Tab-separated table of C-alpha atoms in Angstrom:
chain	number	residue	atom	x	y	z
A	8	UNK	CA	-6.947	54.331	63.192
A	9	UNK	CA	-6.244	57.712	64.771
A	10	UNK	CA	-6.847	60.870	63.738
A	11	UNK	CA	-4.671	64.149	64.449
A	12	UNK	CA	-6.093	67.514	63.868
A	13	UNK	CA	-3.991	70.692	64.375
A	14	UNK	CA	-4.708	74.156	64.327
A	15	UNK	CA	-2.046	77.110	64.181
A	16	UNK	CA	-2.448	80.705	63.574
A	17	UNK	CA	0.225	81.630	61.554
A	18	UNK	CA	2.169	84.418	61.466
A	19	UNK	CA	5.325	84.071	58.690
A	20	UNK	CA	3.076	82.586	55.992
A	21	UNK	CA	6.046	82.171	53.737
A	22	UNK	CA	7.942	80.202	56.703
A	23	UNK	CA	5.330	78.056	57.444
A	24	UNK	CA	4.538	76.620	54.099
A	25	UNK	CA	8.592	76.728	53.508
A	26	UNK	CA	8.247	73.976	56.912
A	27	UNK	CA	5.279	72.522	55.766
A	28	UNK	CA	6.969	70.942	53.171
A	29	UNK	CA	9.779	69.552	55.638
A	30	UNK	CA	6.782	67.230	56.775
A	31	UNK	CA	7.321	64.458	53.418
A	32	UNK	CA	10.196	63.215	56.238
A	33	UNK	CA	6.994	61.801	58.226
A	34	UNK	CA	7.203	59.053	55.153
A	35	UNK	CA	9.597	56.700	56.920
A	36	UNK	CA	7.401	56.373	59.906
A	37	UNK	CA	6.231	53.149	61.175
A	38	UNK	CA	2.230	53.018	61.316
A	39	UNK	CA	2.277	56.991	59.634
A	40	UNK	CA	-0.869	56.873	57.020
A	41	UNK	CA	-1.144	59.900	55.362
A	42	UNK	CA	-1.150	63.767	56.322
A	43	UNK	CA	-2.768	66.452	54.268
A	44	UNK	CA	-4.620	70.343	55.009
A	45	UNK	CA	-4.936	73.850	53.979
A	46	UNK	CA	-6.031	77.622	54.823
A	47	UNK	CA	-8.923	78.129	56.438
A	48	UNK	CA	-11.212	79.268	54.153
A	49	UNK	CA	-12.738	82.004	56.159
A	50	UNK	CA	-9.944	82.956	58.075
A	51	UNK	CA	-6.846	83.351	55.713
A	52	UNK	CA	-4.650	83.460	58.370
A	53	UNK	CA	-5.685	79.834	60.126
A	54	UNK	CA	-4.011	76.591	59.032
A	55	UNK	CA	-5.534	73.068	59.534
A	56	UNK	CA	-3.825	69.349	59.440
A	57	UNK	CA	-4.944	66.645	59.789
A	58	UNK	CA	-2.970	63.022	60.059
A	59	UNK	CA	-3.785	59.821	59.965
A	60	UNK	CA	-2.119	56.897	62.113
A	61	UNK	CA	-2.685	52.665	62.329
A	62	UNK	CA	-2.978	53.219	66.082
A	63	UNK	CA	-1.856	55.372	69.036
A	64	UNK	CA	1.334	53.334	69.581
A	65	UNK	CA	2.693	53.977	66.540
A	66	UNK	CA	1.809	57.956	66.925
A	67	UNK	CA	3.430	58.476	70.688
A	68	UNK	CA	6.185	56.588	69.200
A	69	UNK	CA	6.393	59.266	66.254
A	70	UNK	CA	6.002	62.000	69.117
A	71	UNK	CA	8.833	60.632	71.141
A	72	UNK	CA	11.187	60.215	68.284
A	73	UNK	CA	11.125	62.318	65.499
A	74	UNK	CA	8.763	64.785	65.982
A	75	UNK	CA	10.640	67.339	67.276
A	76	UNK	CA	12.853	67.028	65.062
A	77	UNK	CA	10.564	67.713	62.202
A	78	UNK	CA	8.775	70.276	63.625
A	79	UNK	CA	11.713	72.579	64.289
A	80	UNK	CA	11.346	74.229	60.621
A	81	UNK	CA	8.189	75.626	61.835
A	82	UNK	CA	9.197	77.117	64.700
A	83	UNK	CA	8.428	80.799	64.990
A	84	UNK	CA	5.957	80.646	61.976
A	85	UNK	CA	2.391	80.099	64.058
A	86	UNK	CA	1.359	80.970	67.579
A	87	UNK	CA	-2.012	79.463	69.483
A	88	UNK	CA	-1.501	75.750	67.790
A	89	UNK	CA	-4.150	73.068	68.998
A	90	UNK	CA	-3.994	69.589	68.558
A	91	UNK	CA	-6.842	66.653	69.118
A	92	UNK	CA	-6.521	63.447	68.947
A	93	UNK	CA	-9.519	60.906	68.330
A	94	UNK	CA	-10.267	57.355	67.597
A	95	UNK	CA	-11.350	56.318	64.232
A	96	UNK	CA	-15.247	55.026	64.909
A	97	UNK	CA	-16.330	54.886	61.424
A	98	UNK	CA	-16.187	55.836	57.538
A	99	UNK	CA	-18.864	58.356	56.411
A	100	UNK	CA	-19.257	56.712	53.035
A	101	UNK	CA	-17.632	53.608	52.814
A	102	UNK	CA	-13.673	52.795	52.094
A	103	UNK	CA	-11.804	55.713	53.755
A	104	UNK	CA	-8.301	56.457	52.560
A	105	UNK	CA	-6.106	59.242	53.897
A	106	UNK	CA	-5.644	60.557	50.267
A	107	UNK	CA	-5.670	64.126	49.818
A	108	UNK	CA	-5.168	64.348	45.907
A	109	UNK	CA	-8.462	64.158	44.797
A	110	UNK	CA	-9.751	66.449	47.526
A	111	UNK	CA	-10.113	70.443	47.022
A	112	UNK	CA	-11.832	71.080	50.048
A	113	UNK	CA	-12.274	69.532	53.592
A	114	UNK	CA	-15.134	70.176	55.650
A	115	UNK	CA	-15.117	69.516	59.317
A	116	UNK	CA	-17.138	69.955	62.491
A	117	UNK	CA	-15.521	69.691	65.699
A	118	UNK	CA	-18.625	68.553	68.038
A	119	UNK	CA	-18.750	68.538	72.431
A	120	UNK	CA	-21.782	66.303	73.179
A	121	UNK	CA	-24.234	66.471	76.114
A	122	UNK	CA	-23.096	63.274	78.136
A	123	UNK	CA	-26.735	62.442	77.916
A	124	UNK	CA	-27.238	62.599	74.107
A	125	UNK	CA	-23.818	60.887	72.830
A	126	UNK	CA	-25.819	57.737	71.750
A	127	UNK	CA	-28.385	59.602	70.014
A	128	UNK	CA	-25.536	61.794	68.362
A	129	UNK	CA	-24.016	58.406	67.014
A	130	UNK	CA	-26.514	56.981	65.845
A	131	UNK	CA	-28.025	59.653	64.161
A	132	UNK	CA	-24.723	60.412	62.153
A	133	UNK	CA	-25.005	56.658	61.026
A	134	UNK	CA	-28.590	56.704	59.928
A	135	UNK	CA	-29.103	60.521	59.339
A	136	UNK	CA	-25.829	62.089	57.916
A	137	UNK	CA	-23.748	59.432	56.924
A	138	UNK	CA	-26.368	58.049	54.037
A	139	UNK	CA	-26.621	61.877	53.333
A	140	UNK	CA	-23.782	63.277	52.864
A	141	UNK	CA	-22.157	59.573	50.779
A	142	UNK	CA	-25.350	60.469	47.943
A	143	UNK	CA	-23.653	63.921	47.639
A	144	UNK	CA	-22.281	64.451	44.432
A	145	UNK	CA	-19.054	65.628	45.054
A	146	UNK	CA	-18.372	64.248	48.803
A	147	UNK	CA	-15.055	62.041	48.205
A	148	UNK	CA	-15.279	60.579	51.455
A	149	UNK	CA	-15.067	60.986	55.329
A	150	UNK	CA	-14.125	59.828	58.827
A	151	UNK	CA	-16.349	60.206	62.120
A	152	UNK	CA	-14.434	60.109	65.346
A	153	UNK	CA	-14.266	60.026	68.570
A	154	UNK	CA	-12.121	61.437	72.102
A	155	UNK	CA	-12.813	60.937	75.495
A	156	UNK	CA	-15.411	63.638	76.998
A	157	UNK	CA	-18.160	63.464	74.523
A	158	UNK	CA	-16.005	64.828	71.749
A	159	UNK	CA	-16.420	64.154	67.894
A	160	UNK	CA	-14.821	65.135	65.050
A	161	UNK	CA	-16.668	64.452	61.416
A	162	UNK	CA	-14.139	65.214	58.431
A	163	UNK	CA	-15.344	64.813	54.909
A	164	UNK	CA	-13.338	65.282	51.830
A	165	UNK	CA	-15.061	67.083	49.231
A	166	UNK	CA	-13.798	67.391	44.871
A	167	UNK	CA	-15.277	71.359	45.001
A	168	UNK	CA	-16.209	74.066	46.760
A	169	UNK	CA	-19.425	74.173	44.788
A	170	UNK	CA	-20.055	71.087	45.556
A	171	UNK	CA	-20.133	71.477	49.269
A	172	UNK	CA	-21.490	74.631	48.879
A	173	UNK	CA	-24.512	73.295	47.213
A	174	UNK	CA	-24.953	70.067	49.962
A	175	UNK	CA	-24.633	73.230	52.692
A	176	UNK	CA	-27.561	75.157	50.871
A	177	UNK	CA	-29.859	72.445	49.799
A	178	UNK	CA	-29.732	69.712	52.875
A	179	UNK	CA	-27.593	71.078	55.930
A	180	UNK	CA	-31.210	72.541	57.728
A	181	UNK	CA	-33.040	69.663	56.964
A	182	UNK	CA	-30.826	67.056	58.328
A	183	UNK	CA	-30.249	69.085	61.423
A	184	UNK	CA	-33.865	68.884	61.874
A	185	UNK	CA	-34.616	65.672	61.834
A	186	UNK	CA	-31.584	64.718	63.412
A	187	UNK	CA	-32.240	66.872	66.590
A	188	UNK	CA	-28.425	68.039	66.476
A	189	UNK	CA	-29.531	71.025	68.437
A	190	UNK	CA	-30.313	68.541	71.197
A	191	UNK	CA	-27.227	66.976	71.091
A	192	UNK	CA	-24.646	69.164	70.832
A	193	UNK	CA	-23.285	71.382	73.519
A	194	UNK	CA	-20.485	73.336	71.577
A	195	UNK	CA	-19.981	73.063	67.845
A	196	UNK	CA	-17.000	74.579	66.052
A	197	UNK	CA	-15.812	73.724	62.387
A	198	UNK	CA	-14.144	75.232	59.303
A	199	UNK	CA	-13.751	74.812	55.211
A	200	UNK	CA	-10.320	74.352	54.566
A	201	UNK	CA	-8.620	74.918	51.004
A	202	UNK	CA	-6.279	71.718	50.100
A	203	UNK	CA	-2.553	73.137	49.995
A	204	UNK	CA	-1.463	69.997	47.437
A	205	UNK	CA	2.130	70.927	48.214
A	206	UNK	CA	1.362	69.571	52.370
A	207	UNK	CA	0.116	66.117	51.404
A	208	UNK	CA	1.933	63.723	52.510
C-alpha cells in the first residue's frame, strides 16, 4: 500500500474546503483506498491529507489522468503544498483500514533517520511503540512507513483528543527513553490534525 501525505498552507479557507469536497470524484479510481485529513491543530491555518493507494501503479496512473483535473477547484486556495510519498511497511496495531469516520484526531510524526540507526529505528517501533501505542485506549489504529533516504512516516488514528492527549502526557518520555529515539532520529517534524468529516473520502 502507499501512503500520500500533503501539506498546504491555505489562504481562501472557504475555497479550499469548497474544493476539498470536489475530491469524492477520486471514488472511481482504480486501486484509490481511501483519503481523509483536517486543520492542523496548532496551526489553524495548515491543512493535512493523507491518501491511501493498493500500489504506486495505480497512484502515477491517478496522477497522469485525473488529477489535474480534480485538483483545479483548489487552485489559488493554498500556497507552499508538500507532498510525500511512502511505502506501507506495517500496521501499528493490527488490521489497518483507511477509514476516517471513527477518527477525531490524527497524530503523525514525520521522521529523517541517521543512515546508521534505520534498523534500530524499525525495530524499536515494532517492539517499543507499536505494542504501546495499540494498548492505548483510544488509539483506533495506525500505519508506519517508509521512503527512500531514511524517511518514516508513523500515522495513528486516534477517537479523542483527550485520549491522545493523555498517551502524550503519561507514556511519550518514557518510550522515547527506552527506545533511544534521540539516537535515531536526525530531524523530526509532526502535527495533530482535527478530522474535517466533510474531506473523507
Amino acid at each position: 500500500m502507499l501512503v500520500k501525505w500533503i501539506r498546504c498552507t491555505v489562504v481562501d479557507r472557504r475555497g479550499f474546503e469548497r474544493g476539498q469536497r470536489k475530491w469524492a470524484g477520486l471514488l472511481g479510481e482504480p486501486g484509490f483506498r481511501g483519503q481523509g485529513g483536517g486543520w492542523s491543530r496548532g496551526r489553524p491555518q495548515v491543512a493535512h491529507l493523507f491518501g491511501f493507494w493498493e500500489s504506486r501503479a495505480f497512484y502515477d496512473s491517478f496522477m497522469a489522468r485525473s488529477h489535474d483535473r480534480l485538483a483545479a477547484s483548489q487552485a489559488g486556495t493554498y500556497k507552499d503544498i508538500q507532498v510525500r510519498l511512502f511505502e506501507h511497511r506495517f500496521d501499528v496495531k493490527v488490521g489497518f483500514r483507511p477509514q476516517f469516520s471513527d477518527a477525531d484526531v490524527v497524530r503523525f510524526a514525520h521522521c529523517r533517520i541517521r543512515a546508521d540507526r534505520v534498523e534500530h529505528f524499525t525495530h524499536m517501533q515494532e517492539k517499543v511503540w507499536n505494542p504501546a501505542m495499540a494498548g492505548s485506549p483510544g488509539m483506533l489504529r495506525g500505519v508506519f512507513g517508509e521512503a527512500p533516504g531514511q524517511e518514516f512516516l508513523v500515522l495513528s488514528m486516534w477517537n479523542s483528543e483527550a485520549e491522545h492527549g493523555k498517551y502524550r502526557t503519561e507514556r511519550v518520555e518514557r518510550l522515547a527513553l527506552r527506545a533511544q529515539t534521540e539516537a535515531d532520529v536526525a530531524a523530526i517534524a509532526g502535527d495533530i490534525v482535527a478530522i474535517e468529516p466533510s474531506w473523507t473520502v
